[in-house]
mmCIF file of C-alpha atoms and ligand atoms in Angstrom:
data_model
loop_
_atom_site.group_PDB
_atom_site.id
_atom_site.type_symbol
_atom_site.label_atom_id
_atom_site.label_comp_id
_atom_site.label_asym_id
_atom_site.label_seq_id
_atom_site.Cartn_x
_atom_site.Cartn_y
_atom_site.Cartn_z
ATOM 1 C CA MET N 1 0.000 0.000 0.000
ATOM 2 C CA LYS N 2 1.202 3.485 -0.804
ATOM 3 C CA THR N 3 1.844 5.980 1.996
ATOM 4 C CA ARG N 4 -0.626 8.837 1.655
ATOM 5 C CA ILE N 5 1.109 12.167 2.123
ATOM 6 C CA LEU N 6 -0.430 15.578 2.573
ATOM 7 C CA LEU N 7 2.005 18.256 1.474
ATOM 8 C CA LEU N 8 1.229 21.678 2.938
ATOM 9 C CA ALA N 9 2.738 24.694 1.162
ATOM 10 C CA GLY N 10 2.443 28.464 0.939
ATOM 11 C CA GLY N 11 1.282 29.887 4.242
ATOM 12 C CA GLN N 12 1.010 33.306 5.788
ATOM 13 C CA SER N 13 4.636 34.306 6.163
ATOM 14 C CA GLY N 14 6.927 36.308 3.882
ATOM 15 C CA GLU N 15 8.273 32.976 2.632
ATOM 16 C CA HIS N 16 4.980 31.945 0.973
ATOM 17 C CA GLU N 17 6.503 31.802 -2.506
ATOM 18 C CA VAL N 18 9.673 30.054 -1.305
ATOM 19 C CA SER N 19 7.496 27.388 0.291
ATOM 20 C CA ILE N 20 5.555 26.816 -2.933
ATOM 21 C CA ASN N 21 8.797 26.414 -4.864
ATOM 22 C CA SER N 22 10.025 23.901 -2.308
ATOM 23 C CA ALA N 23 6.745 21.981 -2.550
ATOM 24 C CA LYS N 24 7.071 21.716 -6.336
ATOM 25 C CA SER N 25 10.496 20.128 -5.899
ATOM 26 C CA VAL N 26 9.242 17.674 -3.268
ATOM 27 C CA LEU N 27 6.249 16.738 -5.421
ATOM 28 C CA GLU N 28 8.509 15.887 -8.318
ATOM 29 C CA ALA N 29 10.986 13.983 -6.197
ATOM 30 C CA LEU N 30 8.785 11.702 -4.093
ATOM 31 C CA PRO N 31 8.796 8.228 -5.659
ATOM 32 C CA LYS N 32 5.249 7.786 -7.025
ATOM 33 C CA ASP N 33 5.341 3.999 -6.633
ATOM 34 C CA GLN N 34 5.659 4.385 -2.849
ATOM 35 C CA PHE N 35 3.760 7.571 -2.135
ATOM 36 C CA GLU N 36 0.437 9.066 -3.022
ATOM 37 C CA ILE N 37 0.769 12.817 -2.614
ATOM 38 C CA THR N 38 -1.851 15.497 -2.240
ATOM 39 C CA THR N 39 -0.851 19.136 -2.048
ATOM 40 C CA ARG N 40 -2.852 21.780 -0.249
ATOM 41 C CA VAL N 41 -1.695 25.325 -0.566
ATOM 42 C CA ILE N 42 -2.420 27.672 2.320
ATOM 43 C CA SER N 43 -3.175 31.188 1.124
ATOM 44 C CA LYS N 44 -1.462 34.318 2.415
ATOM 45 C CA GLN N 45 -4.632 34.878 4.459
ATOM 46 C CA GLY N 46 -4.303 31.469 6.085
ATOM 47 C CA ARG N 47 -7.096 29.730 4.174
ATOM 48 C CA TRP N 48 -6.675 26.146 2.978
ATOM 49 C CA LEU N 49 -7.140 25.790 -0.782
ATOM 50 C CA GLY N 50 -8.844 22.752 -2.287
ATOM 51 C CA ALA N 51 -7.049 20.312 -4.597
ATOM 52 C CA GLY N 52 -7.824 22.133 -7.860
ATOM 53 C CA GLU N 53 -7.056 25.595 -6.510
ATOM 54 C CA SER N 54 -3.860 24.248 -4.966
ATOM 55 C CA LEU N 55 -2.593 22.971 -8.300
ATOM 56 C CA GLN N 56 -3.316 26.379 -9.797
ATOM 57 C CA ALA N 57 -1.396 28.082 -6.985
ATOM 58 C CA LEU N 58 1.526 25.703 -7.508
ATOM 59 C CA SER N 59 1.798 26.699 -11.135
ATOM 60 C CA SER N 60 1.255 30.424 -10.573
ATOM 61 C CA GLY N 61 3.611 30.381 -7.566
ATOM 62 C CA ALA N 62 1.333 32.037 -4.997
ATOM 63 C CA ALA N 63 -2.168 31.989 -3.498
ATOM 64 C CA GLU N 64 -3.501 35.463 -2.800
ATOM 65 C CA SER N 65 -7.110 34.405 -2.235
ATOM 66 C CA GLY N 66 -9.568 31.518 -2.152
ATOM 67 C CA GLY N 67 -9.717 28.530 0.119
ATOM 68 C CA GLU N 68 -11.708 27.613 3.190
ATOM 69 C CA LEU N 69 -11.231 28.496 6.838
ATOM 70 C CA MET N 70 -8.323 26.651 8.424
ATOM 71 C CA LEU N 71 -10.273 24.433 10.812
ATOM 72 C CA ALA N 72 -12.568 23.264 8.012
ATOM 73 C CA GLY N 73 -9.637 22.688 5.653
ATOM 74 C CA ALA N 74 -7.561 20.902 8.252
ATOM 75 C CA SER N 75 -10.321 18.391 8.928
ATOM 76 C CA SER N 76 -9.283 16.565 5.746
ATOM 77 C CA ALA N 77 -5.772 15.993 7.117
ATOM 78 C CA GLY N 78 -7.029 12.912 8.981
ATOM 79 C CA GLU N 79 -7.294 11.054 5.645
ATOM 80 C CA PHE N 80 -3.502 10.947 5.328
ATOM 81 C CA ASP N 81 -0.740 8.825 6.848
ATOM 82 C CA VAL N 82 1.755 11.670 7.117
ATOM 83 C CA VAL N 83 1.651 15.438 6.719
ATOM 84 C CA PHE N 84 4.666 17.293 5.343
ATOM 85 C CA PRO N 85 4.213 20.896 6.551
ATOM 86 C CA LEU N 86 6.630 22.505 4.122
ATOM 87 C CA LEU N 87 5.877 25.939 5.568
ATOM 88 C CA HIS N 88 8.392 28.566 6.613
ATOM 89 C CA GLY N 89 8.171 31.282 9.249
ATOM 90 C CA PRO N 90 5.287 32.309 11.516
ATOM 91 C CA MET N 91 2.064 30.223 11.315
ATOM 92 C CA GLY N 92 3.892 27.288 9.795
ATOM 93 C CA GLU N 93 7.355 26.682 11.191
ATOM 94 C CA ASP N 94 6.648 28.022 14.681
ATOM 95 C CA GLY N 95 4.704 25.189 16.309
ATOM 96 C CA THR N 96 1.213 26.424 15.428
ATOM 97 C CA VAL N 97 0.550 24.000 12.564
ATOM 98 C CA GLN N 98 2.497 21.362 14.497
ATOM 99 C CA GLY N 99 0.061 21.799 17.414
ATOM 100 C CA LEU N 100 -2.908 21.368 15.109
ATOM 101 C CA LEU N 101 -1.477 18.152 13.655
ATOM 102 C CA THR N 102 -0.547 16.847 17.109
ATOM 103 C CA LEU N 103 -4.123 17.420 18.283
ATOM 104 C CA GLY N 104 -5.335 15.632 15.172
ATOM 105 C CA GLY N 105 -3.088 12.651 15.953
ATOM 106 C CA ILE N 106 -1.460 12.825 12.511
ATOM 107 C CA PRO N 107 2.269 12.080 12.104
ATOM 108 C CA PHE N 108 4.165 14.908 10.435
ATOM 109 C CA VAL N 109 7.610 15.716 9.111
ATOM 110 C CA GLY N 110 9.858 17.845 11.294
ATOM 111 C CA SER N 111 9.996 19.159 14.827
ATOM 112 C CA GLY N 112 7.078 19.114 17.221
ATOM 113 C CA VAL N 113 5.473 22.039 19.015
ATOM 114 C CA LEU N 114 8.288 22.682 21.472
ATOM 115 C CA GLY N 115 11.236 22.473 19.075
ATOM 116 C CA SER N 116 9.459 24.455 16.375
ATOM 117 C CA ALA N 117 8.361 27.244 18.714
ATOM 118 C CA ALA N 118 11.633 27.514 20.612
ATOM 119 C CA ALA N 119 13.757 27.550 17.451
ATOM 120 C CA MET N 120 11.586 30.142 15.735
ATOM 121 C CA ASP N 121 11.856 32.610 18.591
ATOM 122 C CA LYS N 122 15.284 34.217 18.438
ATOM 123 C CA ILE N 123 15.255 35.205 22.126
ATOM 124 C CA MET N 124 14.145 31.796 23.370
ATOM 125 C CA ALA N 125 16.579 29.996 21.068
ATOM 126 C CA LYS N 126 19.478 32.108 22.360
ATOM 127 C CA GLN N 127 18.533 31.297 25.961
ATOM 128 C CA VAL N 128 18.500 27.585 25.163
ATOM 129 C CA PHE N 129 21.814 27.830 23.266
ATOM 130 C CA ALA N 130 23.382 29.621 26.249
ATOM 131 C CA ALA N 131 22.191 26.891 28.605
ATOM 132 C CA ALA N 132 23.733 24.310 26.274
ATOM 133 C CA GLY N 133 27.071 26.147 26.398
ATOM 134 C CA LEU N 134 27.068 27.142 22.729
ATOM 135 C CA PRO N 135 29.103 30.214 21.725
ATOM 136 C CA GLN N 136 27.026 33.124 20.463
ATOM 137 C CA VAL N 137 27.158 36.912 20.210
ATOM 138 C CA PRO N 138 26.040 39.001 23.227
ATOM 139 C CA TYR N 139 22.391 40.020 22.987
ATOM 140 C CA ALA N 140 19.560 41.759 24.827
ATOM 141 C CA ALA N 141 15.791 41.512 24.542
ATOM 142 C CA ALA N 142 13.106 44.218 24.609
ATOM 143 C CA LEU N 143 9.304 44.362 24.617
ATOM 144 C CA ARG N 144 7.262 46.802 22.555
ATOM 145 C CA SER N 145 5.562 48.001 25.751
ATOM 146 C CA GLU N 146 8.982 48.801 27.267
ATOM 147 C CA TRP N 147 10.029 50.654 24.133
ATOM 148 C CA ARG N 148 6.882 52.784 24.446
ATOM 149 C CA ALA N 149 7.042 53.371 28.192
ATOM 150 C CA ALA N 150 10.796 53.614 28.769
ATOM 151 C CA PRO N 151 12.723 54.052 25.507
ATOM 152 C CA ASP N 152 15.891 55.141 27.323
ATOM 153 C CA ALA N 153 16.069 51.800 29.122
ATOM 154 C CA VAL N 154 15.997 50.048 25.752
ATOM 155 C CA ARG N 155 18.577 52.477 24.297
ATOM 156 C CA ALA N 156 20.819 51.712 27.276
ATOM 157 C CA ARG N 157 20.747 48.002 26.377
ATOM 158 C CA ALA N 158 22.009 48.917 22.927
ATOM 159 C CA GLU N 159 24.815 51.028 24.461
ATOM 160 C CA GLY N 160 25.731 48.033 26.594
ATOM 161 C CA LEU N 161 26.206 45.905 23.477
ATOM 162 C CA GLY N 162 28.059 48.570 21.479
ATOM 163 C CA TYR N 163 27.917 49.419 17.759
ATOM 164 C CA PRO N 164 27.412 48.191 15.140
ATOM 165 C CA LEU N 165 24.583 45.962 16.268
ATOM 166 C CA PHE N 166 21.663 44.117 14.728
ATOM 167 C CA VAL N 167 18.030 44.712 15.662
ATOM 168 C CA LYS N 168 15.600 41.903 14.776
ATOM 169 C CA PRO N 169 11.981 40.953 15.409
ATOM 170 C CA ALA N 170 12.076 37.859 17.655
ATOM 171 C CA ASN N 171 9.773 35.794 15.429
ATOM 172 C CA LEU N 172 10.006 36.359 11.717
ATOM 173 C CA GLY N 173 12.728 34.989 9.458
ATOM 174 C CA SER N 174 13.808 35.765 5.897
ATOM 175 C CA SER N 175 15.562 38.892 7.224
ATOM 176 C CA VAL N 176 12.306 40.883 7.274
ATOM 177 C CA GLY N 177 12.394 43.748 9.791
ATOM 178 C CA ILE N 178 16.105 43.274 10.489
ATOM 179 C CA SER N 179 18.447 46.280 10.535
ATOM 180 C CA LYS N 180 22.145 46.674 10.920
ATOM 181 C CA VAL N 181 22.564 49.708 13.187
ATOM 182 C CA ARG N 182 25.902 51.456 12.653
ATOM 183 C CA HIS N 183 25.574 54.214 15.273
ATOM 184 C CA PRO N 184 23.106 55.424 17.945
ATOM 185 C CA GLY N 185 21.452 57.796 15.435
ATOM 186 C CA GLU N 186 20.054 54.790 13.564
ATOM 187 C CA LEU N 187 18.777 52.939 16.603
ATOM 188 C CA ASP N 188 15.267 54.380 17.039
ATOM 189 C CA ALA N 189 14.268 53.756 13.427
ATOM 190 C CA ALA N 190 15.553 50.174 13.620
ATOM 191 C CA LEU N 191 13.596 49.522 16.829
ATOM 192 C CA ASN N 192 10.440 51.111 15.420
ATOM 193 C CA LEU N 193 10.727 48.908 12.339
ATOM 194 C CA ALA N 194 11.329 45.697 14.306
ATOM 195 C CA PHE N 195 8.501 46.489 16.744
ATOM 196 C CA SER N 196 6.135 47.066 13.802
ATOM 197 C CA TYR N 197 6.495 43.320 13.145
ATOM 198 C CA ASP N 198 6.717 41.838 16.613
ATOM 199 C CA ARG N 199 5.982 42.475 20.297
ATOM 200 C CA ARG N 200 9.442 41.200 21.167
ATOM 201 C CA VAL N 201 12.711 42.317 19.653
ATOM 202 C CA ILE N 202 16.278 41.139 20.004
ATOM 203 C CA LEU N 203 19.358 43.366 19.898
ATOM 204 C CA GLU N 204 22.545 41.562 18.974
ATOM 205 C CA ALA N 205 26.146 42.661 19.042
ATOM 206 C CA MET N 206 27.662 42.342 15.598
ATOM 207 C CA THR N 207 30.549 39.921 15.207
ATOM 208 C CA GLN N 208 34.002 41.552 15.078
ATOM 209 C CA GLY N 209 33.909 42.273 11.340
ATOM 210 C CA LYS N 210 31.782 40.716 8.626
ATOM 211 C CA PRO N 211 31.515 37.008 9.380
ATOM 212 C CA ARG N 212 31.649 34.112 6.960
ATOM 213 C CA GLU N 213 28.383 32.168 7.072
ATOM 214 C CA LEU N 214 28.424 28.402 7.541
ATOM 215 C CA GLU N 215 25.419 26.072 7.463
ATOM 216 C CA VAL N 216 24.960 22.442 8.496
ATOM 217 C CA GLY N 217 22.091 20.063 7.799
ATOM 218 C CA ILE N 218 20.807 17.810 10.572
ATOM 219 C CA LEU N 219 18.696 14.719 9.894
ATOM 220 C CA GLY N 220 17.173 12.301 12.403
ATOM 221 C CA ASN N 221 15.072 12.032 15.533
ATOM 222 C CA ASP N 222 16.751 10.875 18.749
ATOM 223 C CA ALA N 223 19.973 9.901 16.957
ATOM 224 C CA PRO N 224 20.504 12.835 14.578
ATOM 225 C CA ARG N 225 23.323 13.033 12.027
ATOM 226 C CA ALA N 226 25.117 16.117 10.713
ATOM 227 C CA SER N 227 25.837 16.722 7.018
ATOM 228 C CA VAL N 228 29.008 18.199 5.582
ATOM 229 C CA VAL N 229 29.351 21.928 6.254
ATOM 230 C CA GLY N 230 28.400 24.442 3.576
ATOM 231 C CA GLU N 231 29.187 28.107 3.164
ATOM 232 C CA LEU N 232 27.186 30.981 1.728
ATOM 233 C CA SER N 233 29.006 33.903 0.249
ATOM 234 C CA PHE N 234 27.475 37.083 -1.106
ATOM 235 C CA ASP N 235 28.365 40.599 -1.994
ATOM 236 C CA ALA N 236 26.193 42.569 0.444
ATOM 237 C CA GLU N 237 26.620 44.099 3.862
ATOM 238 C CA PHE N 238 24.591 41.277 5.375
ATOM 239 C CA TYR N 239 22.398 38.418 4.181
ATOM 240 C CA ASP N 240 19.270 40.531 3.740
ATOM 241 C CA TYR N 241 15.982 39.715 1.998
ATOM 242 C CA ASP N 242 17.122 40.756 -1.492
ATOM 243 C CA THR N 243 20.375 38.859 -1.292
ATOM 244 C CA LYS N 244 18.521 35.780 -0.061
ATOM 245 C CA TYR N 245 15.888 35.693 -2.749
ATOM 246 C CA THR N 246 17.477 37.272 -5.812
ATOM 247 C CA GLU N 247 18.821 34.601 -8.122
ATOM 248 C CA GLY N 248 22.594 34.722 -8.351
ATOM 249 C CA ARG N 249 23.211 37.134 -5.452
ATOM 250 C CA ALA N 250 24.523 34.424 -3.141
ATOM 251 C CA GLN N 251 26.871 31.529 -3.867
ATOM 252 C CA MET N 252 26.940 28.158 -2.155
ATOM 253 C CA HIS N 253 30.191 26.395 -1.415
ATOM 254 C CA ILE N 254 29.932 22.748 -0.436
ATOM 255 C CA PRO N 255 32.005 21.751 1.406
ATOM 256 C CA ALA N 256 32.798 25.043 3.104
ATOM 257 C CA ARG N 257 36.359 26.250 2.560
ATOM 258 C CA VAL N 258 37.337 26.022 6.224
ATOM 259 C CA PRO N 259 39.910 23.980 8.167
ATOM 260 C CA ALA N 260 38.781 20.460 9.067
ATOM 261 C CA GLU N 261 38.780 21.255 12.811
ATOM 262 C CA ILE N 262 36.395 24.156 12.253
ATOM 263 C CA ALA N 263 34.036 22.015 10.169
ATOM 264 C CA GLU N 264 34.071 19.314 12.861
ATOM 265 C CA GLN N 265 33.435 21.887 15.584
ATOM 266 C CA VAL N 266 30.503 23.367 13.678
ATOM 267 C CA ARG N 267 28.934 19.944 13.119
ATOM 268 C CA GLU N 268 29.226 19.155 16.798
ATOM 269 C CA TYR N 269 27.681 22.486 17.802
ATOM 270 C CA ALA N 270 24.861 21.920 15.323
ATOM 271 C CA LEU N 271 24.012 18.558 16.882
ATOM 272 C CA THR N 272 24.145 20.075 20.375
ATOM 273 C CA ALA N 273 21.766 22.852 19.312
ATOM 274 C CA TYR N 274 19.394 20.350 17.682
ATOM 275 C CA ARG N 275 19.218 18.244 20.829
ATOM 276 C CA ALA N 276 18.973 21.259 23.133
ATOM 277 C CA LEU N 277 15.888 22.537 21.264
ATOM 278 C CA ASP N 278 14.381 19.030 21.088
ATOM 279 C CA CYS N 279 14.162 19.047 17.289
ATOM 280 C CA ALA N 280 13.045 16.118 15.149
ATOM 281 C CA GLY N 281 13.271 15.165 11.495
ATOM 282 C CA LEU N 282 15.395 17.921 10.083
ATOM 283 C CA ALA N 283 16.969 21.309 10.681
ATOM 284 C CA ARG N 284 19.543 23.605 9.149
ATOM 285 C CA VAL N 285 21.820 25.223 11.687
ATOM 286 C CA ASP N 286 23.554 28.480 10.734
ATOM 287 C CA PHE N 287 26.840 29.817 12.069
ATOM 288 C CA PHE N 288 29.110 32.833 11.857
ATOM 289 C CA TYR N 289 32.801 32.115 11.351
ATOM 290 C CA LEU N 290 35.523 34.690 11.906
ATOM 291 C CA GLU N 291 38.515 33.560 9.981
ATOM 292 C CA ASP N 292 41.047 35.897 11.653
ATOM 293 C CA SER N 293 40.377 34.682 15.168
ATOM 294 C CA GLY N 294 39.193 31.194 14.200
ATOM 295 C CA THR N 295 36.009 31.665 16.230
ATOM 296 C CA VAL N 296 32.581 30.261 15.532
ATOM 297 C CA PHE N 297 29.228 31.537 16.826
ATOM 298 C CA ILE N 298 25.882 29.839 16.412
ATOM 299 C CA ASN N 299 23.369 32.169 14.740
ATOM 300 C CA GLU N 300 20.125 30.238 14.406
ATOM 301 C CA LEU N 301 18.440 26.926 13.783
ATOM 302 C CA ASN N 302 15.735 26.599 11.124
ATOM 303 C CA THR N 303 13.340 23.718 11.647
ATOM 304 C CA MET N 304 11.955 23.882 8.088
ATOM 305 C CA PRO N 305 14.768 25.117 5.852
ATOM 306 C CA GLY N 306 14.318 26.031 2.183
ATOM 307 C CA PHE N 307 13.769 22.791 0.319
ATOM 308 C CA THR N 308 13.983 23.367 -3.433
ATOM 309 C CA THR N 309 16.382 21.091 -5.317
ATOM 310 C CA THR N 310 18.895 23.945 -5.313
ATOM 311 C CA SER N 311 18.464 24.923 -1.622
ATOM 312 C CA MET N 312 21.318 24.574 0.827
ATOM 313 C CA TYR N 313 19.750 21.866 3.010
ATOM 314 C CA PRO N 314 19.163 19.238 0.287
ATOM 315 C CA LYS N 315 22.475 20.167 -1.356
ATOM 316 C CA LEU N 316 24.298 19.506 1.922
ATOM 317 C CA TRP N 317 22.777 16.021 2.091
ATOM 318 C CA GLU N 318 23.500 15.352 -1.545
ATOM 319 C CA ALA N 319 27.155 16.090 -0.792
ATOM 320 C CA SER N 320 26.845 13.747 2.185
ATOM 321 C CA GLY N 321 25.611 10.899 -0.008
ATOM 322 C CA LEU N 322 21.819 11.223 0.134
ATOM 323 C CA SER N 323 19.980 12.203 -3.064
ATOM 324 C CA TYR N 324 17.052 14.622 -2.978
ATOM 325 C CA SER N 325 14.434 11.871 -3.359
ATOM 326 C CA GLU N 326 16.156 9.636 -0.792
ATOM 327 C CA LEU N 327 16.196 12.578 1.608
ATOM 328 C CA VAL N 328 12.472 13.229 1.209
ATOM 329 C CA ALA N 329 11.631 9.538 1.636
ATOM 330 C CA ARG N 330 13.817 9.422 4.754
ATOM 331 C CA LEU N 331 11.963 12.403 6.250
ATOM 332 C CA VAL N 332 8.656 10.602 5.780
ATOM 333 C CA GLU N 333 10.122 7.525 7.481
ATOM 334 C CA LEU N 334 11.346 9.651 10.387
ATOM 335 C CA ALA N 335 7.873 11.179 10.772
ATOM 336 C CA LEU N 336 6.307 7.710 11.010
ATOM 337 C CA GLU N 337 9.058 6.526 13.366
ATOM 338 C CA ALA N 338 8.529 9.510 15.701
ATOM 339 C CA ARG N 339 4.949 8.399 16.051
HETATM 340 N N1 ADP R 401 25.079 39.391 15.188
HETATM 341 C C1 ADP R 401 25.364 39.416 13.882
HETATM 342 N N2 ADP R 401 26.640 39.690 13.457
HETATM 343 C C2 ADP R 401 26.912 39.715 12.131
HETATM 344 N N3 ADP R 401 26.015 39.521 11.145
HETATM 345 C C3 ADP R 401 24.742 39.262 11.497
HETATM 346 C C4 ADP R 401 24.354 39.187 12.880
HETATM 347 N N4 ADP R 401 23.041 38.913 12.933
HETATM 348 C C5 ADP R 401 22.620 38.817 11.658
HETATM 349 N N5 ADP R 401 23.620 39.036 10.779
HETATM 350 C C6 ADP R 401 23.469 39.037 9.304
HETATM 351 O O1 ADP R 401 22.079 39.149 8.997
HETATM 352 C C7 ADP R 401 21.591 37.961 8.347
HETATM 353 C C8 ADP R 401 20.166 37.659 8.788
HETATM 354 O O2 ADP R 401 20.093 37.445 10.181
HETATM 355 P P1 ADP R 401 19.341 36.191 10.791
HETATM 356 O O3 ADP R 401 19.371 36.326 12.270
HETATM 357 O O4 ADP R 401 19.912 34.938 10.219
HETATM 358 O O5 ADP R 401 17.850 36.418 10.300
HETATM 359 P P2 ADP R 401 16.788 35.445 9.605
HETATM 360 O O6 ADP R 401 16.226 34.596 10.692
HETATM 361 O O7 ADP R 401 15.789 36.361 9.033
HETATM 362 O O8 ADP R 401 17.542 34.612 8.596
HETATM 363 C C9 ADP R 401 22.621 36.891 8.707
HETATM 364 O O9 ADP R 401 22.646 35.840 7.781
HETATM 365 C C10 ADP R 401 23.912 37.731 8.677
HETATM 366 O O10 ADP R 401 24.304 38.019 7.343
HETATM 367 MG MG1 MG R 402 19.211 33.468 8.868
#
């Protein structure tokens, strides 16, 4: 009997289109003799499109409208053996959809509620990383209500970190709402921007100089494995939205051009982070590497990384000996095993 898979794509975050592209790749790659796949696209408004509308959205690349209310749409999920929530960012990668599927008793690919929520929140993730002894840049947190009531207290936290620093919404991804703040004169605008997206904001000291960016793929449940290390290089001040999503702006190097000890260190840190956040299935863990001092800092862990055939995560596994279709089939197996 074929395993019936429900592939969820699109969603309400800024990575709606990225998710649909990833879903197209997964659809093509899943061996049709083993799996029967149904795709449901979730619109930008959070509505669940039917089968026909979903196919249309897959070919047009986005769903701006249509669909039924989430709870009605989700009721069909019970007809499947496994759900693959190929959704990025808030309302998809942050434990919300994972909670719905857990309540429904349906196995799904990737981390559960706890791992998804904790990894998505930059402040929570940093607290967990600190407890696990992972090296990271100094940071401070602030609430929107504090920024309104006592802006000087928030400005003082920035002074404490020093400049340049980064200001980021705690829960967003894809670099939306993130600013690099070069001097105090730029701070208020950066905080106003970040707080327009989120109640909670993180301020982060910048690494000493522009870092190199290393990424590792993790695969597995209780006994996770780390892929080879990859590197992203780009010609921009930081890895912002445009650089991320404009074809040709960033280059992938697999394996990363770093000493073997550094690569080993990064893989070990990635596994520690994965376990500390209680992740399952898959994750891509991102690091900053400062070549001059030979130091490595963990940046973040993504529980549902970009998944097109040319995305970093599948490429890392390909270089580690697992083809794209083998990787997808393995993720389905891991979802069933977790159950
Ligand atoms: N503390 C930092 N020091 C140096 N560069 C940073 C720092 N924080 C973020 N960046 C740059 O900004 C990019 C986006 O930040 P990140 O926290 O990864 O946001 P997102 O979750 O949206 O991907 C990073 O890939 C890096 O280029
Ligand atoms: Mg990032």
